[in-house]
PDB file of C-alpha atoms (C1' of nucleotides) in Angstrom:
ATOM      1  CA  UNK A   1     118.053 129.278 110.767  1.00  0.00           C
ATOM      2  CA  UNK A   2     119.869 131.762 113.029  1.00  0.00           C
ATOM      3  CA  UNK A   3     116.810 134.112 112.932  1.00  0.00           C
ATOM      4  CA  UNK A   4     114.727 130.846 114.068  1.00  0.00           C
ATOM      5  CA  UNK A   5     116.510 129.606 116.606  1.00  0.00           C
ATOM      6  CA  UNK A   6     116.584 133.187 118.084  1.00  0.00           C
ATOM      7  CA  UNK A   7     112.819 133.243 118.355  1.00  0.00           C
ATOM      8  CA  UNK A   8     112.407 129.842 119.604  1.00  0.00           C
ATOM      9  CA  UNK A   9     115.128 130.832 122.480  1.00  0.00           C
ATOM     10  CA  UNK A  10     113.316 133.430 123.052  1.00  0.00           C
ATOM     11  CA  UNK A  11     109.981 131.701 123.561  1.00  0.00           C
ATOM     12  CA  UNK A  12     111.564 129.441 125.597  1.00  0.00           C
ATOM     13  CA  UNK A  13     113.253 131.374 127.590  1.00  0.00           C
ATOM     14  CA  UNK A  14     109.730 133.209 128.593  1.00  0.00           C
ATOM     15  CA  UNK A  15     108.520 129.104 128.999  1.00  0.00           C
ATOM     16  CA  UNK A  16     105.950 129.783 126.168  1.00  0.00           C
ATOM     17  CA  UNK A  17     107.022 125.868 124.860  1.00  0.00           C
ATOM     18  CA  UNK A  18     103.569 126.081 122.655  1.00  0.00           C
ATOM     19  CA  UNK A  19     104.770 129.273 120.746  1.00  0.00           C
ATOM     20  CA  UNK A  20     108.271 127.464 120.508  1.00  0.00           C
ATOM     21  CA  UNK A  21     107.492 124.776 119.183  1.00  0.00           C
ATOM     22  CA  UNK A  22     104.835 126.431 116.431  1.00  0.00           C
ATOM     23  CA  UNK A  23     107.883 128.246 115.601  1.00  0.00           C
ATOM     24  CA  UNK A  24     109.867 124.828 114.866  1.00  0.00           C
ATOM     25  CA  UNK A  25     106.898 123.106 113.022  1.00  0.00           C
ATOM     26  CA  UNK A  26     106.745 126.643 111.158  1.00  0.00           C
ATOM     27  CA  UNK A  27     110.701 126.895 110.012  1.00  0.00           C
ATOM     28  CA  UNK A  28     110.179 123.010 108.958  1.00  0.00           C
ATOM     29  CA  UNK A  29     107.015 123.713 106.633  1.00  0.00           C
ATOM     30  CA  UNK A  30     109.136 126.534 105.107  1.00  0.00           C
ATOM     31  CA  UNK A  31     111.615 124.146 104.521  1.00  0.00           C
ATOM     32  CA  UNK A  32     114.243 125.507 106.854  1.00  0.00           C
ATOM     33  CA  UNK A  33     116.075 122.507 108.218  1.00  0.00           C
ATOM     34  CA  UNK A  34     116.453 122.795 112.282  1.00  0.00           C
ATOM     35  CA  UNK A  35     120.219 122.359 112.711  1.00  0.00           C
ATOM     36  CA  UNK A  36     121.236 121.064 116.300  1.00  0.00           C
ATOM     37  CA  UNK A  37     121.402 124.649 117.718  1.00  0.00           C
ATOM     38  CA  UNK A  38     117.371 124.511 116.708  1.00  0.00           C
ATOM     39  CA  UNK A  39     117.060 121.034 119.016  1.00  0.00           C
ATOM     40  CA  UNK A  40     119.240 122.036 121.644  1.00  0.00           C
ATOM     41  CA  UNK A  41     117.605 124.964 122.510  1.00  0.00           C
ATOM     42  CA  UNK A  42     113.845 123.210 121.877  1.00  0.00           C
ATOM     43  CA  UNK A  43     114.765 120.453 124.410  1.00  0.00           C
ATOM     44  CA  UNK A  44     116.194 122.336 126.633  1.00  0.00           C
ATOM     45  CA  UNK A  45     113.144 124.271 127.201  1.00  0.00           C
ATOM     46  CA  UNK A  46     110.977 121.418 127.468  1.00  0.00           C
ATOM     47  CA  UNK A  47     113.453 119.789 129.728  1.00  0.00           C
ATOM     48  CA  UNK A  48     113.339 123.267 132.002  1.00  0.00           C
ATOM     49  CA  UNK A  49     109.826 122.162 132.523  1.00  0.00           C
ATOM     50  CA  UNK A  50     110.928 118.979 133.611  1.00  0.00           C
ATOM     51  CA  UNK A  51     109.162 117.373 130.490  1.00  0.00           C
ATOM     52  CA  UNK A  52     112.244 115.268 129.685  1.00  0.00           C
ATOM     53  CA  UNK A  53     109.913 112.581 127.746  1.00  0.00           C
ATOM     54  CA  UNK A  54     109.903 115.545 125.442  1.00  0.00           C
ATOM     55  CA  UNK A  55     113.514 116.012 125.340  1.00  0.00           C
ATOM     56  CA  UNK A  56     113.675 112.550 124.086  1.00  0.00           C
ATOM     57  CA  UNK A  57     111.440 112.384 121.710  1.00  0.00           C
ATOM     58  CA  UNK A  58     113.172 115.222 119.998  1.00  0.00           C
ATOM     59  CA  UNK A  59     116.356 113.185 120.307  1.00  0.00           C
ATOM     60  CA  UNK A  60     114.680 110.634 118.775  1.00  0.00           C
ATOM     61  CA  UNK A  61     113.546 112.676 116.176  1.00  0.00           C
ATOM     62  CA  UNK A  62     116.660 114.269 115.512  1.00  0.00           C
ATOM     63  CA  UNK A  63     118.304 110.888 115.360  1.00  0.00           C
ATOM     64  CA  UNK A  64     115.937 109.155 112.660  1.00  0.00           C
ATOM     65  CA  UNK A  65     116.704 112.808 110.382  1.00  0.00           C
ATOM     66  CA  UNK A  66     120.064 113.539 109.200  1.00  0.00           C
ATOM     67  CA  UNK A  67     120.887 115.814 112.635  1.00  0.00           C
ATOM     68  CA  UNK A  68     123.366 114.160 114.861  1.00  0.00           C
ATOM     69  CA  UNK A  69     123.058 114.929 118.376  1.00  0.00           C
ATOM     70  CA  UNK A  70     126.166 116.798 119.851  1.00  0.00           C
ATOM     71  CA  UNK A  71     127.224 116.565 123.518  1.00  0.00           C
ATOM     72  CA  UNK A  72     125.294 119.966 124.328  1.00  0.00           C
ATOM     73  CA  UNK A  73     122.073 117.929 123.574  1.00  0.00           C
ATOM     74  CA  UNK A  74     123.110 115.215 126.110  1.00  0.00           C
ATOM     75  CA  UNK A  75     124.254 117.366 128.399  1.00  0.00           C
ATOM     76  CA  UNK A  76     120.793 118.872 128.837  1.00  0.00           C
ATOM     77  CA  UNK A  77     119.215 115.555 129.185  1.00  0.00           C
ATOM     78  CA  UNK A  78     121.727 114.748 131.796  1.00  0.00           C
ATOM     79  CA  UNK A  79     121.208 117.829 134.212  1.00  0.00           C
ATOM     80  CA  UNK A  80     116.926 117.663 133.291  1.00  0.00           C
ATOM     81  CA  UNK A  81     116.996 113.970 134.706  1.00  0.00           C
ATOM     82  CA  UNK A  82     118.821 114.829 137.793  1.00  0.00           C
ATOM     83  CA  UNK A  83     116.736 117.759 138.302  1.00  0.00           C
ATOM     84  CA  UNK A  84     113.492 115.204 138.134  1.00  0.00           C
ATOM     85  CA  UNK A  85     115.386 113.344 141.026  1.00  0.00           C
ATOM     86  CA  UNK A  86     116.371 110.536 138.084  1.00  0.00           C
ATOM     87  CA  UNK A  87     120.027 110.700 138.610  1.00  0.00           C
ATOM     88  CA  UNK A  88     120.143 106.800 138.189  1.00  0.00           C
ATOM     89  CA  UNK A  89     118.930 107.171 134.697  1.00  0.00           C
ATOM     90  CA  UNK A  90     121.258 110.087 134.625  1.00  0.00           C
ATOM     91  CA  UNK A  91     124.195 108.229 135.803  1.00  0.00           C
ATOM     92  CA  UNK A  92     122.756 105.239 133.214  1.00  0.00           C
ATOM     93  CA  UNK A  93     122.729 108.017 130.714  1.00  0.00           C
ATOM     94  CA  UNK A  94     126.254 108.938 131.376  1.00  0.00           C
ATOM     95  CA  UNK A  95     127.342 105.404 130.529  1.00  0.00           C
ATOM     96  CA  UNK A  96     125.905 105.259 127.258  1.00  0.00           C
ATOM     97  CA  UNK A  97     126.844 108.222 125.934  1.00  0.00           C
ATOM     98  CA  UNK A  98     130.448 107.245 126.996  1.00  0.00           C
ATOM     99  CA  UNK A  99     129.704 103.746 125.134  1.00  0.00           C
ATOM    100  CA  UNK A 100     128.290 105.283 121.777  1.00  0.00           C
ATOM    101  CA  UNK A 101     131.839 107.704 121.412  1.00  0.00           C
ATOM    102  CA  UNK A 102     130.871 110.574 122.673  1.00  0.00           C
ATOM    103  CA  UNK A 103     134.010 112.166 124.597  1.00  0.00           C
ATOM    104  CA  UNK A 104     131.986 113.807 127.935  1.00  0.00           C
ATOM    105  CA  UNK A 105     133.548 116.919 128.973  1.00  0.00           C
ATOM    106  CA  UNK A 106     133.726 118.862 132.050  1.00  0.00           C
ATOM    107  CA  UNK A 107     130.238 119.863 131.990  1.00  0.00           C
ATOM    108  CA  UNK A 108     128.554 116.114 131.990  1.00  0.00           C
ATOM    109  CA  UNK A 109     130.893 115.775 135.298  1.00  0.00           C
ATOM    110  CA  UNK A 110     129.474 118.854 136.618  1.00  0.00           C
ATOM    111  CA  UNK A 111     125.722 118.380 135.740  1.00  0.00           C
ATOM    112  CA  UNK A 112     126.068 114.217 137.476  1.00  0.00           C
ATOM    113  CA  UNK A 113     128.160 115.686 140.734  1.00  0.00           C
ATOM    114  CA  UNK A 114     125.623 118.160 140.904  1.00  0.00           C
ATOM    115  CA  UNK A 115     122.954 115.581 140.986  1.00  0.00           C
ATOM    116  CA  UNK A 116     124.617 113.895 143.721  1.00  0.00           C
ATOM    117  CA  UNK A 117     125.154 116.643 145.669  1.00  0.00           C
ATOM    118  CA  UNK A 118     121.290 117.589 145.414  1.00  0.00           C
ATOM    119  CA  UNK A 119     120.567 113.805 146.101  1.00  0.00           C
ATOM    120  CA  UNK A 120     123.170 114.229 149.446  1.00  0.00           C
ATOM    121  CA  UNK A 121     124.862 110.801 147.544  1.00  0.00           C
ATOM    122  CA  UNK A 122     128.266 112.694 148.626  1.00  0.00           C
ATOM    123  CA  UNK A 123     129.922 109.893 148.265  1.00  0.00           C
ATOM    124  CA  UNK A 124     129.075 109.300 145.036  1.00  0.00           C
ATOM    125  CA  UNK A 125     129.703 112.946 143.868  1.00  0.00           C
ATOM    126  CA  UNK A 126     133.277 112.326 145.325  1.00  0.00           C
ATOM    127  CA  UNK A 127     134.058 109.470 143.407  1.00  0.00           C
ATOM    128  CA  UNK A 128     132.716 111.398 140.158  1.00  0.00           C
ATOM    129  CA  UNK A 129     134.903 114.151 140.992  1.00  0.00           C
ATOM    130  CA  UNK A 130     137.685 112.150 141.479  1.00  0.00           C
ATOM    131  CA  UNK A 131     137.008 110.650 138.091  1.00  0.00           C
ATOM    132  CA  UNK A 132     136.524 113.512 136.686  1.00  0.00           C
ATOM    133  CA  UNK A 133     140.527 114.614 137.290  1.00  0.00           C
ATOM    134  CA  UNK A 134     141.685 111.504 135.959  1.00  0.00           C
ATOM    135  CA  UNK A 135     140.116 112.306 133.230  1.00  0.00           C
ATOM    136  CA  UNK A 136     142.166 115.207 133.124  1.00  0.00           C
ATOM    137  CA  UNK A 137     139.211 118.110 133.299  1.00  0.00           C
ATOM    138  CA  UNK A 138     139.957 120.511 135.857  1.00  0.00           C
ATOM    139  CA  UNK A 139     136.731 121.123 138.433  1.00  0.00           C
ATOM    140  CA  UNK A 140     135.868 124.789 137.966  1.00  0.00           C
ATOM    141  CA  UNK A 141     133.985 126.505 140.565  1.00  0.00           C
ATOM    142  CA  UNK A 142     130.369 125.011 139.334  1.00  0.00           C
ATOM    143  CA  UNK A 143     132.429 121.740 140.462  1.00  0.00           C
ATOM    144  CA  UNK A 144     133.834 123.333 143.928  1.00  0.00           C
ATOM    145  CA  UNK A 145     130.140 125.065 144.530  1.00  0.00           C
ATOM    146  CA  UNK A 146     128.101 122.015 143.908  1.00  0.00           C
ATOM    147  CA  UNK A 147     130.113 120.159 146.684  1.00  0.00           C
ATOM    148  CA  UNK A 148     130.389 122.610 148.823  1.00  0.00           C
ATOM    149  CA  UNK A 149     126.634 123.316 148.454  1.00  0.00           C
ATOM    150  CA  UNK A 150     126.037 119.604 149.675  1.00  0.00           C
ATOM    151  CA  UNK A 151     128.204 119.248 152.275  1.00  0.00           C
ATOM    152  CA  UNK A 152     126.388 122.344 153.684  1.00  0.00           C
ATOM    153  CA  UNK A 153     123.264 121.169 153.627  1.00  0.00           C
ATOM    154  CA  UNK A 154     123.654 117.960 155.230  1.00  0.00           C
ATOM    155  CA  UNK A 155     125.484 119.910 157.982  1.00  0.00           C
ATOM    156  CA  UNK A 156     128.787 118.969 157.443  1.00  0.00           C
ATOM    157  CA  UNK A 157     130.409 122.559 157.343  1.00  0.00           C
ATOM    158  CA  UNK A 158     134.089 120.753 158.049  1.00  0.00           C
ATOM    159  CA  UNK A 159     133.845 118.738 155.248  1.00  0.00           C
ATOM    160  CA  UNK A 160     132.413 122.119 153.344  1.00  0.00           C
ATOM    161  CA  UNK A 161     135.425 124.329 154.452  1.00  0.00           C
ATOM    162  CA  UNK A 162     138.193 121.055 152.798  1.00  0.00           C
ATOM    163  CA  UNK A 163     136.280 121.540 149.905  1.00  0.00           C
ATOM    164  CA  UNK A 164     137.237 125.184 149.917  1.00  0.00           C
ATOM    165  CA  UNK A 165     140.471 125.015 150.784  1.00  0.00           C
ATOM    166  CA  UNK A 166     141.145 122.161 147.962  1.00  0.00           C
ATOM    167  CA  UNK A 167     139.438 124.876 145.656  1.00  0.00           C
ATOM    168  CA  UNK A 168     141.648 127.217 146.932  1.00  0.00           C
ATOM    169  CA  UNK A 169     145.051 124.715 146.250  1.00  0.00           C
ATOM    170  CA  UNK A 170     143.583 124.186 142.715  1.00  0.00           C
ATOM    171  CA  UNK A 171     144.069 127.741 141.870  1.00  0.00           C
ATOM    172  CA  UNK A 172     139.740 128.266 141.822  1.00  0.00           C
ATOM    173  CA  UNK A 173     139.088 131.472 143.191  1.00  0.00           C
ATOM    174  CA  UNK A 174     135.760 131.326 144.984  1.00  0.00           C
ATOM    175  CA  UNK A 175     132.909 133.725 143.278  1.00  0.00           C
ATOM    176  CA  UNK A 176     129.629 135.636 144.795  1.00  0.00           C
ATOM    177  CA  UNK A 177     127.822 132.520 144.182  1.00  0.00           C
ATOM    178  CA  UNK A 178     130.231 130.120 146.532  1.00  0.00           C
ATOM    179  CA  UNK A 179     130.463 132.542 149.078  1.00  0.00           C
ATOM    180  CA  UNK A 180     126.759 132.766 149.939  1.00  0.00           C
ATOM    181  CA  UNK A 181     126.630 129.340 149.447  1.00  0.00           C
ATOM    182  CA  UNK A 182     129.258 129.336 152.361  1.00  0.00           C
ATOM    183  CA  UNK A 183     127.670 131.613 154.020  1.00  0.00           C
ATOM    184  CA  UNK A 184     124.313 130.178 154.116  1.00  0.00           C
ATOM    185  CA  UNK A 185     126.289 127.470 155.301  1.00  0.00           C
ATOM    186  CA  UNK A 186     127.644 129.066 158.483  1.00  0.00           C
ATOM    187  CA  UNK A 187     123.862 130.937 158.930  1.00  0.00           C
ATOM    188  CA  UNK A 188     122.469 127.157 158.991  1.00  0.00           C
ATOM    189  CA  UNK A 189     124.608 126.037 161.671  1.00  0.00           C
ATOM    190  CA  UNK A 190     123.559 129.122 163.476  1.00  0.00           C
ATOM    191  CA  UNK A 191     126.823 130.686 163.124  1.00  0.00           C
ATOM    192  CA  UNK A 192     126.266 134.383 162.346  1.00  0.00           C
ATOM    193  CA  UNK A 193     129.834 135.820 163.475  1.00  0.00           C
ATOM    194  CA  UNK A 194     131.762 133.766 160.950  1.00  0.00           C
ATOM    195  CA  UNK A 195     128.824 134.599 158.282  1.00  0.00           C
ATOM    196  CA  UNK A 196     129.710 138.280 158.829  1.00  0.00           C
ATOM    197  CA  UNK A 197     133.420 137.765 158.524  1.00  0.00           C
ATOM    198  CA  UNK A 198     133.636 136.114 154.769  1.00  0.00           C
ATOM    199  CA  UNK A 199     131.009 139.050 153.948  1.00  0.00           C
ATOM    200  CA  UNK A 200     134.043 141.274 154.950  1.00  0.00           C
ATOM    201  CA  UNK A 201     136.371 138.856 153.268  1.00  0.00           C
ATOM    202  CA  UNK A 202     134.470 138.951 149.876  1.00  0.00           C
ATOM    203  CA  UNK A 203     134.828 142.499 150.040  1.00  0.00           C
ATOM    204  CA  UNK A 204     138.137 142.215 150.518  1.00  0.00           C
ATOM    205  CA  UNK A 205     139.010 139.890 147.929  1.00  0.00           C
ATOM    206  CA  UNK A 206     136.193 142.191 145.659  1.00  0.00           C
ATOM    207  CA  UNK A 207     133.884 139.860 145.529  1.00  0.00           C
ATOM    208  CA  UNK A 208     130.394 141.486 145.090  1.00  0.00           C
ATOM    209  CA  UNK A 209     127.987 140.299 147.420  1.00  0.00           C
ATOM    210  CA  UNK A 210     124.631 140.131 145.853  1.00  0.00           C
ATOM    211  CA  UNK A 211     120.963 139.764 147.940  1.00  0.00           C
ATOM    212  CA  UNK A 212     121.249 136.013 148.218  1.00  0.00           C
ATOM    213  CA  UNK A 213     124.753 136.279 150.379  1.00  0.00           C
ATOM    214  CA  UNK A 214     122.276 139.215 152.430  1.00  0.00           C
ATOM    215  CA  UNK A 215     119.122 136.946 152.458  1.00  0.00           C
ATOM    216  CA  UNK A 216     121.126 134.288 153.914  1.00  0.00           C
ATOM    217  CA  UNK A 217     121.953 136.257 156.951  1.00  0.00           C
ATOM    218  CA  UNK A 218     118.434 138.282 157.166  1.00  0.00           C
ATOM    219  CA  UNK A 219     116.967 134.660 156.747  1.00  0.00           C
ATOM    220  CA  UNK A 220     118.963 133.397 159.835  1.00  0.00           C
ATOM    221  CA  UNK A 221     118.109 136.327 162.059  1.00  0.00           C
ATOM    222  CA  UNK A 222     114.258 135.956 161.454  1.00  0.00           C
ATOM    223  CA  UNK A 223     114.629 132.144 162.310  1.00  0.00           C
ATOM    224  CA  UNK A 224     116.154 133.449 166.007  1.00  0.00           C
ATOM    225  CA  UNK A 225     113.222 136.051 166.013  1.00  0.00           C
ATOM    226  CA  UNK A 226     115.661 138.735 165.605  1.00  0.00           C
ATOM    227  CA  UNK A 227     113.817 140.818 162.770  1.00  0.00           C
ATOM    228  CA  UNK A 228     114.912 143.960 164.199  1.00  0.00           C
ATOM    229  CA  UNK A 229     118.463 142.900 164.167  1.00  0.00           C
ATOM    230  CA  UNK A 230     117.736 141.547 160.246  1.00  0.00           C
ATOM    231  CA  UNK A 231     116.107 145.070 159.269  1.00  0.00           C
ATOM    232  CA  UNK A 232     119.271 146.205 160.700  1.00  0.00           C
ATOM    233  CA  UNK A 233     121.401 144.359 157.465  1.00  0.00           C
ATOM    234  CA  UNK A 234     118.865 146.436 155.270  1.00  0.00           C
ATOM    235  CA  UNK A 235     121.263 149.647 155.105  1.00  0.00           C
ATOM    236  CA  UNK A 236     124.036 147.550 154.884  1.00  0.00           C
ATOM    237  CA  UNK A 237     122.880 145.885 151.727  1.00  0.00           C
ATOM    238  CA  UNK A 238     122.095 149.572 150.375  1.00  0.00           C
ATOM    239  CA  UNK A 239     125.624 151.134 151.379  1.00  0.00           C
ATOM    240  CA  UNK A 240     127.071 148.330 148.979  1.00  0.00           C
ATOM    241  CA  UNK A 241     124.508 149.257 146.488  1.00  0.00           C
ATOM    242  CA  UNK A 242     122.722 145.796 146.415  1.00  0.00           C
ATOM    243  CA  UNK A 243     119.111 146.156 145.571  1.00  0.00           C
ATOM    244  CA  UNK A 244     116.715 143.845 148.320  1.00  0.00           C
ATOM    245  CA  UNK A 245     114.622 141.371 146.227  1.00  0.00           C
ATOM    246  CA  UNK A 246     111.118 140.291 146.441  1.00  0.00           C
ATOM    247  CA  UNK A 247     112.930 137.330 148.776  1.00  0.00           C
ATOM    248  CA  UNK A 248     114.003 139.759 151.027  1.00  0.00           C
ATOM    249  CA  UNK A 249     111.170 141.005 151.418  1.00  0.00           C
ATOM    250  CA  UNK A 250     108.949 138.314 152.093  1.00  0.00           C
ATOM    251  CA  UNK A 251     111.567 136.643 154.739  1.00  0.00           C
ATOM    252  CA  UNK A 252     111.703 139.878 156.305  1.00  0.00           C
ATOM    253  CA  UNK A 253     107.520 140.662 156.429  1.00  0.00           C
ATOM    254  CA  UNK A 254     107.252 136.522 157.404  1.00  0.00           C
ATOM    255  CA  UNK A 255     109.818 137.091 160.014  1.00  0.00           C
ATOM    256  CA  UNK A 256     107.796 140.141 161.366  1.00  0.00           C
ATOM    257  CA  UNK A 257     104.323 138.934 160.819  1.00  0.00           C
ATOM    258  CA  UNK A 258     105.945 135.763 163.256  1.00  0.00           C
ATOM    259  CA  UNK A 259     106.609 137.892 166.233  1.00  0.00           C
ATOM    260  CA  UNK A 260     103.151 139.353 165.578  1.00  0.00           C
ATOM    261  CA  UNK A 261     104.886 142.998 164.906  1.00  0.00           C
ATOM    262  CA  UNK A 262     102.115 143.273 162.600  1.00  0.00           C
ATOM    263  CA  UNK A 263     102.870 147.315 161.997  1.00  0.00           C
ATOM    264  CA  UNK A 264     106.102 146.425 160.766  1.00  0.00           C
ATOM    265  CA  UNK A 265     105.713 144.236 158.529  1.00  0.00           C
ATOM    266  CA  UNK A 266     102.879 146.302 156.598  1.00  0.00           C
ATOM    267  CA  UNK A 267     105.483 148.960 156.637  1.00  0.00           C
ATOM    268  CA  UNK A 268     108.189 146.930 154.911  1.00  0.00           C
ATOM    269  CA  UNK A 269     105.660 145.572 152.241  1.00  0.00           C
ATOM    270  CA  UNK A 270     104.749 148.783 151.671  1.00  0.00           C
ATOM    271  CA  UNK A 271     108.306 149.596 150.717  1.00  0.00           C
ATOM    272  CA  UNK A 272     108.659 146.991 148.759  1.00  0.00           C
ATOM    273  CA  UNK A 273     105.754 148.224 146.359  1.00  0.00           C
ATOM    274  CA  UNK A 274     107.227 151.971 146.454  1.00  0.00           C
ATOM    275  CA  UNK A 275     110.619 150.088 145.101  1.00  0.00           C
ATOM    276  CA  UNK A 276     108.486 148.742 142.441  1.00  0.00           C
ATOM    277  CA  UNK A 277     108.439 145.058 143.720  1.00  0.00           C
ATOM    278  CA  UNK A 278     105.487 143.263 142.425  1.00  0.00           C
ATOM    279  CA  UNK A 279     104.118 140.664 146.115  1.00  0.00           C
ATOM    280  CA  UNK A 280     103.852 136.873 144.900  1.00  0.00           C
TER     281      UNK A 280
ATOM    282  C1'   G B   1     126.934 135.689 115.382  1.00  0.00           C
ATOM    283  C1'   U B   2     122.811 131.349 118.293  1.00  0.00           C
ATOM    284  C1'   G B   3     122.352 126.178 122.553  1.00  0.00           C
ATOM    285  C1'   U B   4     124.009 122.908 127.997  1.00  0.00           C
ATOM    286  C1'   U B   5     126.231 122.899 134.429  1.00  0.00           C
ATOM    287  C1'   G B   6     126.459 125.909 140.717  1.00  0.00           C
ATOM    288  C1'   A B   7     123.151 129.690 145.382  1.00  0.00           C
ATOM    289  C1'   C B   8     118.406 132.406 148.968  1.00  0.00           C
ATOM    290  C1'   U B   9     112.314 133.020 151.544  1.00  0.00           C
ATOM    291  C1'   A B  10     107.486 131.008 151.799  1.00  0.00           C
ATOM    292  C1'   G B  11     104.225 127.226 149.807  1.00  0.00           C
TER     293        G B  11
END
RNA sequence: GUGUUGACUAG
């Protein structure tokens, strides 16, 4: 079963569902019994491609056997519903797994908050994650980001930097994937300077910056058609040994081919393909 | 020994 489920991860990982699931039908006919790993990892690669209906219908299946669903199985269900902007169902979900004895844990809170956030039902994410502490799970920084990540986007950077600081009270250290969601934050309400500072802060604290915390600034710049200051942040990015992605790129060449500097950006795709970065 | 949650560009 182990070697099994190892295959079918791995052809779900590369979203080849068809292989996966010949692989599944295949361990069956050999009389290999899928355990729950086998269905967890089988619905949560159809539920990557947003085919929940799928997901279910191995639940199903898994139900009328002798396999009983664990709380990883639900949990996938969960986050694949709020990611198909179904975070009523999810929420409707939520309740009956609660009802049917399953103890949700700290990750069910996460995956519905998240959905919230992504929804910008902030209220609704707050009253989760208020929940969620009387439950007595502690919010991690998935918890802390998600919120964060919200307020940010709906422009509330105030509300944003509370978050942080109750993160902070909590004893959650903030990671390289808060702090570019902060500091996409402070890019999107146009303010560079403070961007700049928590990049010297995370270094600092030794957080590693990675190209989304750069893109987020290089993004910004082009938007105030300031690509020469962005290529500027390009040598910056290399003297902390963070490779530029194939997002950095394009922002960079769109933010170029905007001001009609039509020379430059040919010469930054064309470093792009010397690093070995495929265009999309 | 295997499975589930948080971030960037353009479309």
């Amino acid at each position: 079963t182990y070697c099994y489920n190892a295959v079918i991860y791995g052809f779900c990982c590369n979203n080849e569902l068809y292989e996966a699931t010949r692989v599944f039908l295949e361990m069956k006919s050999y009389g290999v019994s899928p355990d729950v790993y086998s269905y967890s990892i089988l619905i949560d690669g159809f539920c990557k491609k947003k085919d929940v209906m799928r997901g279910f219908d191995f639940l199903e299946e898994m139900e009328m056997g002798n396999t009983r669903p664990g709380l990883v199985i639900y949990n996938i269900l969960l986050d694949s519903l709020c990611n198909c902007r179904e975070v009523e169902l999810a929420l409707k979900l939520f309740h009956e797994i609660k009802a049917s004895g399953y103890k949700l844990d700290r990750i069910s809170y996460n995956i519905l908050i998240d959905g919230f956030c992504k929804q910008g039902d902030m209220d609704s994410a707050l009253r989760h994650f208020k929940e969620m502490i009387k439950m007595n799970f502690d919010p991690d920084v998935f918890t802390f980001t998600s919120l964060i990540h919200g307020y940010c986007k709906m422009g509330c950077l105030e509300k944003a930097l509370e978050i942080i600081e109750l993160a902070l009270g909590q004893g959650v250290s903030l990671d390289t994937v808060s702090c570019s969601v902060i500091i996409e934050g402070f890019c999107k309400e146009e303010c560079i300077e403070e961007a700049l500072m928590l990049m010297d802060e995370m270094r600092d604290l030794g957080i590693i910056p990675n190209s989304f915390s750069y893109n987020a600034i290089i993004n910004r710049l082009c938007k105030e058609w300031k690509s020469g200051k962005a290529l500027e942040v390009f040598p910056l990015m290399l003297k902390r040994s963070v490779a530029p992605s194939i997002v950095t790129y394009n922002t960079l060449i769109d933010g170029f081919a905007k001001e009609l500097n039509l020379k430059q950006a040919y010469k930054i795709y064309a470093g792009m393909l010397k690093h070995g970065i495929t265009p999309d």
